[in-house]
Amino acid sequence: MATEDKNRATAAAILPLVGGAANVSSIAHCMTRLRLGLHDRSLVQDDALKAVPAVMGVVDDDTYQIVLGPGTVARVTPEFEKLVEEGRASAPDPATVPVTAEELAAQGAGMKAARKSKNATPFKLFLRRIANIFVPLIPALIGCGIIAGLNGLLVNLGWLPSVTPALAAMASGFMALIAVFVGYNTAKEFGGTPILGGAVAAIIVFPGVANIEAFGQKLSPGQGGVLGALGAAVLAVYVEKWCRRWVPEALDVLVTPTLTVLISGLVTIFGLMYVAGEVSTAIGTFADWLLSNGGAGAGLVLGGFFLPLVMLGLHQALIPIHTTLIEQQGYTVLLPILAMAGAGQVGAAIAVYFRLPRNESIRKTIKSALPAGFLGVGEPLIYGVSLPLGRPFVTACVGGAFGGAFVGFFNQLGDAVGSTAIGPSGWALFPLLDGNHGLGATIAIYAGGLVVGYLAGFVATYFFGFSKDLLTEFNVSQEPAAASPVAAATPAAATAGPDALPKEPAGV
């Protein structure tokens, strides 16, 4: 089957299982998931979706998320969008379909129950908004980060001196203007006019701010960075909304954008840039202090607790911290340590493979998911193996803790290991590595951390990951036709809500 036909077939298999085109309100995708806004969640057939060959798992969160994996999701989503458009064009207008009051009441009650089941706290909703601002920037961060790494290698080797300045421009151009993109996305996410958010954030990187004095100090272009841009754009949204309420419609097109940029700009220049600059500096100082003094202990905690943090959705708070560190230092020292959580998952999965020699279904799942796991895509192993089994998920976190401790120990010795971008993990992070003691030492330390994570995850899972009852239950031959053998043996895992399954792993 041709690739396009395969992707369309996957989309065609998914659509009726989420209630058809009429039930889809929005379509988007991230690096691994098809994210759908649905009118009625009760129409979704979870078990049937998990049986679709290309589907690795589902997560019922603020959007309904179907895990397809990197590459696949980017190809299936356009086909899914086409099918939805075709379905809507051929379907009758829902407004013309008679609906009884009882049906409307039942639908409303179902939607209310679904909202309650999500248990979306204001803090988690805020973190999701922050993630929505920064996640769209990840492809540019990755591309520019790899170019920066290539340029650094060529400079160190003395090769292609006529080309390296061009590569430096390509690698640095986006980072020089990242505040503008953050401002644009922030205004869009918080309900304002995106270009006004970008315009206010652009003040931060304008070279002319060097001639302005605030709090007794000269400002510097870029002071406050992405945090300042975030705050400036949020302020711009509130100013704009205030103007929309009070400015007469006849003057709105002239007065509202002017006042938005003027008021927000003045506050940004004479307040936010200085405050955000101090906060950004404090973040960088604290990260350096933590790893310089905490070392192995800090790495143990960060590597071990990262996946539980992901499960709670709290990992999204790290995205602006990573971005701030990259903006300040050229790399984030936190991501290589957090990436060890994925190494622990790989080691644990290999141990499960050897501990369950009779379970062909689980072994097949592990064999198919391991290549992606080595490349830092942990979802197939998490959903299909460790999390439903329970104890192996905990021992996988132990492996991540030991890997994180290894990298943290070398940071304490003065060998900083960082990543010039966020998103990739595992072996995929090698092209993005950077540090303060040469690329060779940086790669060796990171590779050593992965090996330690693999070994610790394997040993902890092999010897402590299974009780006698768990071995008795799972070390048996199962039907290979089962879509998710572990989930089939543990129905609770298959129907778990958003707080029982991991959210999008950032750097796992």
Coordinates of C-alpha atoms in Angstrom, one line a residue:
M1 CA 0.0 0.0 0.0
A2 CA 1.3 3.5 -0.9
T3 CA 2.2 5.8 2.0
E4 CA -0.5 8.3 1.2
D5 CA -3.1 5.4 1.0
K6 CA -1.9 4.1 4.3
N7 CA -2.2 7.4 6.0
R8 CA -5.6 8.0 4.6
A9 CA -6.7 4.5 5.7
T10 CA -5.5 5.3 9.2
A11 CA -7.5 8.6 9.2
A12 CA -10.5 6.8 7.8
A13 CA -10.3 4.2 10.5
I14 CA -10.1 6.8 13.3
L15 CA -12.8 9.2 12.1
P16 CA -15.9 7.0 12.8
L17 CA -14.5 5.9 16.1
V18 CA -14.4 9.5 17.4
G19 CA -18.1 10.1 16.4
G20 CA -17.7 11.1 12.8
A21 CA -17.0 14.5 11.2
A22 CA -20.0 16.2 12.9
N23 CA -18.5 15.5 16.3
V24 CA -15.1 17.1 15.5
S25 CA -14.8 20.7 16.5
S26 CA -11.1 21.3 16.1
I27 CA -8.0 19.4 14.7
A28 CA -4.4 20.0 15.6
H29 CA -1.3 17.9 16.2
C30 CA 2.0 18.1 18.1
M31 CA 5.1 16.0 17.7
T32 CA 3.4 12.6 18.4
R33 CA -0.4 13.2 18.9
L34 CA -3.5 14.0 16.9
R35 CA -5.4 16.4 19.2
L36 CA -9.1 16.6 18.6
G37 CA -11.7 18.9 20.0
L38 CA -14.9 16.9 20.3
H39 CA -18.5 18.0 20.9
D40 CA -19.5 14.8 22.7
R41 CA -16.9 12.6 24.3
S42 CA -19.5 9.8 24.9
L43 CA -19.4 9.0 21.1
V44 CA -15.8 8.0 21.2
Q45 CA -15.0 4.3 21.1
D46 CA -11.8 4.0 23.1
D47 CA -11.2 0.3 22.9
A48 CA -11.8 0.2 19.1
L49 CA -9.4 3.2 18.6
K50 CA -6.7 1.4 20.5
A51 CA -7.2 -1.6 18.2
V52 CA -6.3 0.5 15.1
P53 CA -2.8 -0.6 14.1
A54 CA -1.2 2.9 13.9
V55 CA -2.7 4.0 17.2
M56 CA -0.2 3.7 20.2
G57 CA -2.6 5.0 22.8
V58 CA -5.2 7.6 23.7
V59 CA -5.3 10.4 26.3
D60 CA -8.6 12.1 27.3
D61 CA -7.5 15.6 28.4
D62 CA -8.6 19.1 27.5
T63 CA -8.5 17.7 23.9
Y64 CA -8.9 14.1 22.9
Q65 CA -5.4 13.0 22.0
I66 CA -4.6 10.0 19.8
V67 CA -1.0 8.9 20.0
L68 CA 0.4 8.1 16.5
G69 CA 4.1 8.8 16.9
P70 CA 6.5 11.2 15.3
G71 CA 6.3 11.5 11.5
T72 CA 3.1 9.5 11.3
V73 CA 1.0 12.1 13.0
A74 CA 2.2 14.8 10.6
R75 CA 1.1 12.7 7.7
V76 CA -2.2 11.4 9.0
T77 CA -3.5 14.8 10.3
P78 CA -3.9 16.4 6.8
E79 CA -5.7 13.3 5.6
F80 CA -7.9 13.4 8.7
E81 CA -8.7 17.1 8.0
K82 CA -9.7 16.3 4.4
L83 CA -12.0 13.5 5.6
V84 CA -13.7 15.8 8.1
E85 CA -14.2 18.5 5.5
E86 CA -15.7 15.9 3.1
G87 CA -17.9 14.5 5.9
R88 CA -19.2 18.0 6.8
A89 CA -19.9 18.9 3.2
S90 CA -22.0 15.7 2.6
A91 CA -23.8 15.8 6.0
P92 CA -26.9 17.8 6.7
D93 CA -26.6 21.0 8.7
P94 CA -26.9 20.0 12.4
A95 CA -28.9 23.1 13.0
T96 CA -31.7 21.7 10.8
V97 CA -31.9 18.3 12.6
P98 CA -34.7 18.4 15.1
V99 CA -33.5 17.7 18.7
T100 CA -35.8 17.2 21.6
A101 CA -35.3 19.0 24.9
E102 CA -34.6 15.7 26.6
E103 CA -31.8 14.9 24.1
L104 CA -30.3 18.4 24.6
A105 CA -30.4 18.0 28.4
A106 CA -28.8 14.6 28.2
Q107 CA -26.1 15.9 25.9
G108 CA -25.4 18.8 28.2
A109 CA -25.3 16.6 31.2
G110 CA -22.8 14.3 29.4
M111 CA -20.6 17.3 28.5
K112 CA -20.7 18.6 32.1
A113 CA -19.7 15.2 33.4
A114 CA -16.8 15.0 31.0
R115 CA -15.5 18.4 32.1
K116 CA -15.7 17.3 35.7
S117 CA -13.9 14.1 35.0
K118 CA -10.9 16.0 33.5
N119 CA -10.3 17.6 36.9
A120 CA -8.7 20.6 35.1
T121 CA -7.4 22.8 37.9
P122 CA -6.7 26.5 37.1
F123 CA -3.0 25.9 37.6
K124 CA -2.9 23.0 35.1
L125 CA -4.9 25.1 32.6
F126 CA -2.4 27.9 33.0
L127 CA 0.5 25.5 32.4
R128 CA -1.2 24.2 29.3
R129 CA -1.5 27.7 28.0
I130 CA 2.2 28.2 28.6
A131 CA 2.9 25.0 26.7
N132 CA 0.7 26.1 23.8
I133 CA 2.9 29.3 23.5
F134 CA 6.3 27.5 23.4
V135 CA 5.5 24.1 21.8
P136 CA 5.0 25.7 18.3
L137 CA 8.6 27.1 18.6
I138 CA 10.2 23.7 19.1
P139 CA 10.8 22.9 15.4
A140 CA 12.7 26.1 14.9
L141 CA 14.7 25.5 18.1
I142 CA 15.6 22.1 16.9
G143 CA 16.6 23.2 13.4
C144 CA 18.6 26.1 14.5
G145 CA 20.2 24.1 17.3
I146 CA 21.4 21.4 15.0
I147 CA 22.8 24.1 12.6
A148 CA 24.5 25.7 15.6
G149 CA 26.1 22.4 16.6
L150 CA 27.3 21.8 13.0
N151 CA 28.7 25.3 12.8
G152 CA 30.6 24.9 16.1
L153 CA 32.1 21.6 14.9
L154 CA 33.3 23.3 11.6
V155 CA 34.8 26.2 13.5
N156 CA 36.6 23.9 15.9
L157 CA 38.0 21.9 13.0
G158 CA 38.9 25.0 11.0
W159 CA 36.8 23.8 8.0
L160 CA 34.8 25.9 5.5
P161 CA 35.7 29.3 7.0
S162 CA 33.7 31.1 4.3
V163 CA 30.5 29.1 5.2
T164 CA 30.6 29.2 9.0
P165 CA 29.5 32.9 9.2
A166 CA 26.4 32.1 7.2
L167 CA 25.6 29.1 9.4
A168 CA 26.1 31.3 12.5
A169 CA 23.5 33.7 11.1
M170 CA 21.0 30.9 10.4
A171 CA 21.5 29.4 13.9
S172 CA 21.3 32.8 15.7
G173 CA 18.6 34.6 13.7
F174 CA 15.7 32.9 15.3
M175 CA 17.1 33.1 18.8
A176 CA 17.7 36.9 18.3
L177 CA 14.0 37.4 17.6
I178 CA 12.4 34.6 19.7
A179 CA 10.8 37.2 22.0
V180 CA 8.7 38.4 19.1
F181 CA 7.4 34.9 18.4
V182 CA 6.7 34.4 22.0
G183 CA 4.8 37.6 22.2
Y184 CA 2.8 36.7 19.0
N185 CA 1.8 33.2 20.4
T186 CA 1.0 34.6 23.8
A187 CA -1.4 37.2 22.5
K188 CA -3.0 34.5 20.3
E189 CA -3.3 32.1 23.2
F190 CA -4.8 34.6 25.6
G191 CA -7.4 35.9 23.2
G192 CA -5.8 39.1 21.9
T193 CA -4.6 40.3 18.5
P194 CA -1.4 38.2 17.8
I195 CA 0.4 40.9 15.9
L196 CA 0.0 43.4 18.7
G197 CA 1.5 41.0 21.1
G198 CA 4.4 40.5 18.7
A199 CA 4.8 44.3 18.3
V200 CA 5.0 44.9 22.1
A201 CA 7.5 42.0 22.6
A202 CA 9.6 43.4 19.7
I203 CA 10.5 46.4 21.9
I204 CA 12.6 44.0 24.1
V205 CA 14.9 43.1 21.3
F206 CA 15.1 46.5 19.6
P207 CA 18.7 47.8 19.7
G208 CA 17.5 51.3 20.6
V209 CA 16.5 50.4 24.1
A210 CA 20.2 50.6 25.0
N211 CA 19.7 54.4 25.1
I212 CA 17.0 54.1 27.7
E213 CA 17.6 54.1 31.5
A214 CA 15.3 52.4 34.0
F215 CA 15.8 51.9 37.7
G216 CA 19.0 53.8 37.5
Q217 CA 20.5 51.4 34.9
K218 CA 20.8 51.4 31.1
L219 CA 18.7 48.8 29.5
S220 CA 20.2 46.2 27.1
P221 CA 18.5 44.7 24.0
G222 CA 17.0 41.4 24.9
Q223 CA 16.9 42.1 28.6
G224 CA 14.1 40.0 30.1
G225 CA 14.1 37.6 27.2
V226 CA 11.2 35.3 26.7
L227 CA 9.8 35.9 30.2
G228 CA 9.6 39.7 29.5
A229 CA 8.0 39.0 26.1
L230 CA 5.4 36.7 27.8
G231 CA 4.5 39.3 30.4
A232 CA 4.4 42.2 27.9
A233 CA 2.1 40.3 25.5
V234 CA -0.3 39.3 28.4
L235 CA -0.4 42.9 29.4
A236 CA -1.1 43.9 25.8
V237 CA -4.0 41.5 25.7
Y238 CA -5.7 43.0 28.8
V239 CA -5.1 46.6 27.6
E240 CA -6.6 45.7 24.2
K241 CA -9.7 44.0 25.7
W242 CA -10.2 47.1 27.9
C243 CA -10.0 49.3 24.9
R244 CA -12.5 47.2 22.9
R245 CA -15.0 47.7 25.7
W246 CA -14.7 51.5 26.1
V247 CA -13.5 52.9 22.8
P248 CA -16.3 53.8 20.3
E249 CA -16.5 51.6 17.3
A250 CA -15.8 54.5 14.9
L251 CA -12.4 55.1 16.6
D252 CA -11.6 51.5 17.5
V253 CA -9.4 50.8 14.5
L254 CA -7.2 53.8 15.3
V255 CA -7.3 54.1 19.1
T256 CA -7.2 50.5 20.3
P257 CA -3.9 49.4 18.6
T258 CA -2.3 52.7 19.5
L259 CA -3.2 52.6 23.1
T260 CA -2.3 48.9 23.3
V261 CA 1.2 49.4 22.1
L262 CA 1.7 52.7 23.9
I263 CA 0.6 51.6 27.4
S264 CA 2.0 48.1 27.2
G265 CA 5.2 49.4 25.7
L266 CA 5.8 52.0 28.4
V267 CA 5.2 49.4 31.1
T268 CA 7.5 47.0 29.4
I269 CA 10.3 49.5 29.0
F270 CA 10.1 51.0 32.4
G271 CA 9.2 47.9 34.4
L272 CA 8.9 44.5 32.8
M273 CA 12.3 44.5 31.1
Y274 CA 14.1 45.1 34.3
V275 CA 12.0 42.8 36.5
A276 CA 12.0 39.9 33.9
G277 CA 15.7 40.4 33.4
E278 CA 16.3 39.9 37.1
V279 CA 14.1 36.8 37.1
S280 CA 15.9 35.4 34.1
T281 CA 19.3 36.0 35.6
A282 CA 18.1 34.3 38.8
I283 CA 16.9 31.2 36.9
G284 CA 20.3 30.8 35.2
T285 CA 22.1 31.4 38.5
F286 CA 19.9 28.9 40.3
A287 CA 20.3 26.2 37.6
D288 CA 24.1 26.6 37.7
W289 CA 24.1 26.6 41.5
L290 CA 21.9 23.5 41.7
L291 CA 24.1 21.4 39.5
S292 CA 27.3 22.8 40.8
N293 CA 26.4 22.1 44.5
G294 CA 23.7 19.4 44.2
G295 CA 25.4 17.5 41.5
A296 CA 24.5 13.8 41.7
G297 CA 21.8 14.4 44.2
A298 CA 20.0 17.0 42.0
G299 CA 20.4 14.8 39.0
L300 CA 19.0 11.8 40.9
V301 CA 15.8 13.8 41.8
L302 CA 15.4 15.4 38.4
G303 CA 15.9 12.2 36.5
G304 CA 13.8 10.1 38.8
F305 CA 10.8 12.3 39.2
F306 CA 10.5 13.7 35.7
L307 CA 8.0 11.1 34.4
P308 CA 5.7 11.4 37.4
L309 CA 5.9 15.2 36.8
V310 CA 4.9 14.5 33.2
M311 CA 1.9 12.4 34.4
L312 CA 0.7 15.4 36.5
G313 CA 1.1 17.8 33.6
L314 CA 3.6 19.9 35.6
H315 CA 6.5 19.4 33.2
Q316 CA 5.1 22.2 31.1
A317 CA 6.3 24.7 33.6
L318 CA 9.9 23.7 32.6
I319 CA 9.5 24.8 28.9
P320 CA 10.0 28.6 29.5
I321 CA 12.9 27.7 31.9
H322 CA 14.6 25.7 29.2
T323 CA 14.1 28.5 26.7
T324 CA 15.4 31.1 29.1
L325 CA 18.6 29.0 29.7
I326 CA 19.1 28.5 26.0
E327 CA 18.6 32.2 25.4
Q328 CA 21.1 33.1 28.2
Q329 CA 23.8 30.4 28.0
G330 CA 23.3 28.9 24.6
Y331 CA 22.0 25.6 26.0
T332 CA 19.9 24.2 28.8
V333 CA 21.7 22.0 31.3
L334 CA 18.5 20.5 32.6
L335 CA 17.3 18.6 29.5
P336 CA 20.1 16.1 29.3
I337 CA 19.4 15.1 32.9
L338 CA 15.7 14.9 32.3
A339 CA 16.3 12.8 29.2
M340 CA 17.7 10.0 31.4
A341 CA 14.1 9.2 32.3
G342 CA 13.7 7.8 28.8
A343 CA 16.8 5.7 29.3
G344 CA 15.3 4.2 32.4
Q345 CA 12.2 3.3 30.4
V346 CA 14.3 1.5 27.7
G347 CA 16.2 -0.5 30.3
A348 CA 13.0 -1.4 32.1
A349 CA 11.3 -2.6 28.8
I350 CA 14.3 -4.8 28.0
A351 CA 14.0 -6.4 31.5
V352 CA 10.3 -7.0 30.9
Y353 CA 11.1 -8.7 27.6
F354 CA 13.4 -11.2 29.4
R355 CA 11.1 -11.6 32.5
L356 CA 8.1 -12.5 30.4
P357 CA 9.4 -15.1 27.9
R358 CA 6.0 -16.7 27.3
N359 CA 4.1 -13.5 26.6
E360 CA 4.5 -13.2 22.9
S361 CA 2.3 -10.1 22.7
I362 CA 4.2 -8.0 25.2
R363 CA 7.5 -9.1 23.7
K364 CA 6.3 -8.1 20.2
T365 CA 5.2 -4.7 21.6
I366 CA 8.6 -4.1 23.2
K367 CA 10.5 -5.2 20.0
S368 CA 8.5 -2.8 17.9
A369 CA 8.7 0.1 20.4
L370 CA 12.4 -0.1 21.4
P371 CA 13.8 1.7 18.3
A372 CA 11.6 4.7 19.0
G373 CA 12.6 4.4 22.7
F374 CA 16.3 4.6 21.9
L375 CA 15.5 7.8 19.8
G376 CA 13.8 9.4 22.8
V377 CA 10.1 8.7 21.9
G378 CA 8.9 7.0 25.1
E379 CA 5.2 6.9 24.6
P380 CA 4.9 3.4 23.1
L381 CA 6.9 1.9 25.9
I382 CA 5.1 3.9 28.6
Y383 CA 1.6 3.2 27.3
G384 CA 2.2 -0.3 26.0
V385 CA 4.5 -1.8 28.7
S386 CA 5.6 -0.1 31.9
L387 CA 2.7 2.0 33.1
P388 CA -0.1 -0.6 32.7
L389 CA 2.2 -3.2 34.5
G390 CA 2.6 -0.7 37.4
R391 CA 5.8 -1.7 39.2
P392 CA 8.0 -1.6 36.1
F393 CA 7.1 2.0 35.7
V394 CA 8.5 2.8 39.1
T395 CA 11.7 0.8 38.5
A396 CA 12.0 2.6 35.1
C397 CA 12.0 5.9 37.1
V398 CA 14.8 4.4 39.3
G399 CA 16.8 3.9 36.1
G400 CA 16.2 7.5 35.1
A401 CA 17.3 8.6 38.6
F402 CA 20.7 6.8 38.3
G403 CA 21.3 8.2 34.8
G404 CA 20.4 11.7 36.0
A405 CA 22.8 11.3 39.0
F406 CA 25.6 10.3 36.6
V407 CA 25.2 13.4 34.4
G408 CA 24.7 15.6 37.5
F409 CA 27.9 14.4 39.1
F410 CA 29.9 15.6 36.1
N411 CA 28.1 18.9 36.2
Q412 CA 29.3 19.2 39.8
L413 CA 32.8 18.5 38.7
G414 CA 32.5 21.4 36.2
D415 CA 31.7 19.6 33.0
A416 CA 28.4 21.2 32.0
V417 CA 26.3 19.1 29.6
G418 CA 23.6 21.0 27.8
S419 CA 21.2 20.9 24.8
T420 CA 20.9 23.8 22.4
A421 CA 17.1 23.0 21.8
I422 CA 14.2 21.2 23.5
G423 CA 12.1 18.4 22.2
P424 CA 14.4 15.6 21.2
S425 CA 15.8 13.1 23.7
G426 CA 17.7 9.8 23.8
W427 CA 20.0 9.3 20.8
A428 CA 18.2 12.1 18.9
L429 CA 19.7 14.6 21.4
F430 CA 23.4 13.9 20.3
P431 CA 23.3 16.5 17.4
L432 CA 22.1 19.1 19.9
L433 CA 24.6 18.6 22.7
D434 CA 26.8 21.4 23.8
G435 CA 29.0 22.1 26.9
N436 CA 31.9 24.0 28.4
H437 CA 34.6 21.4 27.9
G438 CA 34.5 20.4 24.2
L439 CA 32.0 18.4 22.2
G440 CA 33.9 15.1 22.8
A441 CA 33.7 15.3 26.6
T442 CA 30.0 16.4 26.4
I443 CA 29.0 13.5 24.2
A444 CA 30.9 11.0 26.3
I445 CA 29.2 12.2 29.5
Y446 CA 25.8 12.1 28.0
A447 CA 26.4 8.7 26.4
G448 CA 27.6 7.4 29.8
G449 CA 24.4 8.7 31.4
L450 CA 22.3 6.8 28.9
V451 CA 24.2 3.6 29.5
V452 CA 23.8 4.0 33.3
G453 CA 20.1 4.7 32.8
Y454 CA 19.7 1.6 30.6
L455 CA 21.6 -0.6 33.1
A456 CA 19.9 0.7 36.2
G457 CA 16.4 0.5 34.7
F458 CA 17.2 -3.1 33.5
V459 CA 18.6 -4.3 36.9
A460 CA 15.9 -2.6 39.0
T461 CA 13.1 -4.0 36.8
Y462 CA 14.5 -7.5 36.4
F463 CA 15.0 -8.0 40.1
F464 CA 12.3 -5.8 41.7
G465 CA 9.8 -5.0 38.9
F466 CA 7.6 -8.1 39.3
S467 CA 5.8 -9.7 42.2
K468 CA 5.0 -13.5 42.0
D469 CA 1.4 -12.6 41.3
L470 CA 2.4 -10.3 38.4
L471 CA 4.6 -12.9 36.9
T472 CA 1.9 -15.6 37.2
E473 CA -0.6 -13.3 35.5
F474 CA 1.5 -12.0 32.6
N475 CA 4.1 -14.7 31.9
V476 CA 1.6 -16.7 29.8
S477 CA 0.9 -16.8 26.1
Q478 CA -1.7 -14.3 25.0
E479 CA -3.6 -13.8 21.8
P480 CA -1.4 -11.9 19.3
A481 CA -4.4 -10.2 17.8
A482 CA -4.9 -8.1 20.9
A483 CA -4.1 -4.5 20.1
S484 CA -2.7 -3.7 23.5
P485 CA -1.9 -6.9 25.5
V486 CA -1.1 -5.2 28.7
A487 CA -4.0 -2.9 28.6
A488 CA -6.3 -5.9 27.8
A489 CA -5.1 -7.6 31.0
T490 CA -5.6 -4.4 33.0
P491 CA -8.8 -2.7 31.8
A492 CA -8.4 0.1 34.3
A493 CA -5.3 1.3 32.5
A494 CA -7.1 1.4 29.2
T495 CA -9.8 3.7 30.5
A496 CA -7.7 5.8 32.8
G497 CA -8.3 9.6 32.8
P498 CA -5.9 12.3 32.1
D499 CA -4.2 12.2 35.5
A500 CA -3.5 8.4 35.2
L501 CA -1.7 8.5 31.9
P502 CA 1.3 10.6 31.0
K503 CA 0.8 13.8 29.1
E504 CA 3.1 14.7 26.2
P505 CA 6.6 13.7 27.3
A506 CA 8.9 16.7 26.9
G507 CA 12.3 15.3 26.2
V508 CA 11.4 11.6 26.7

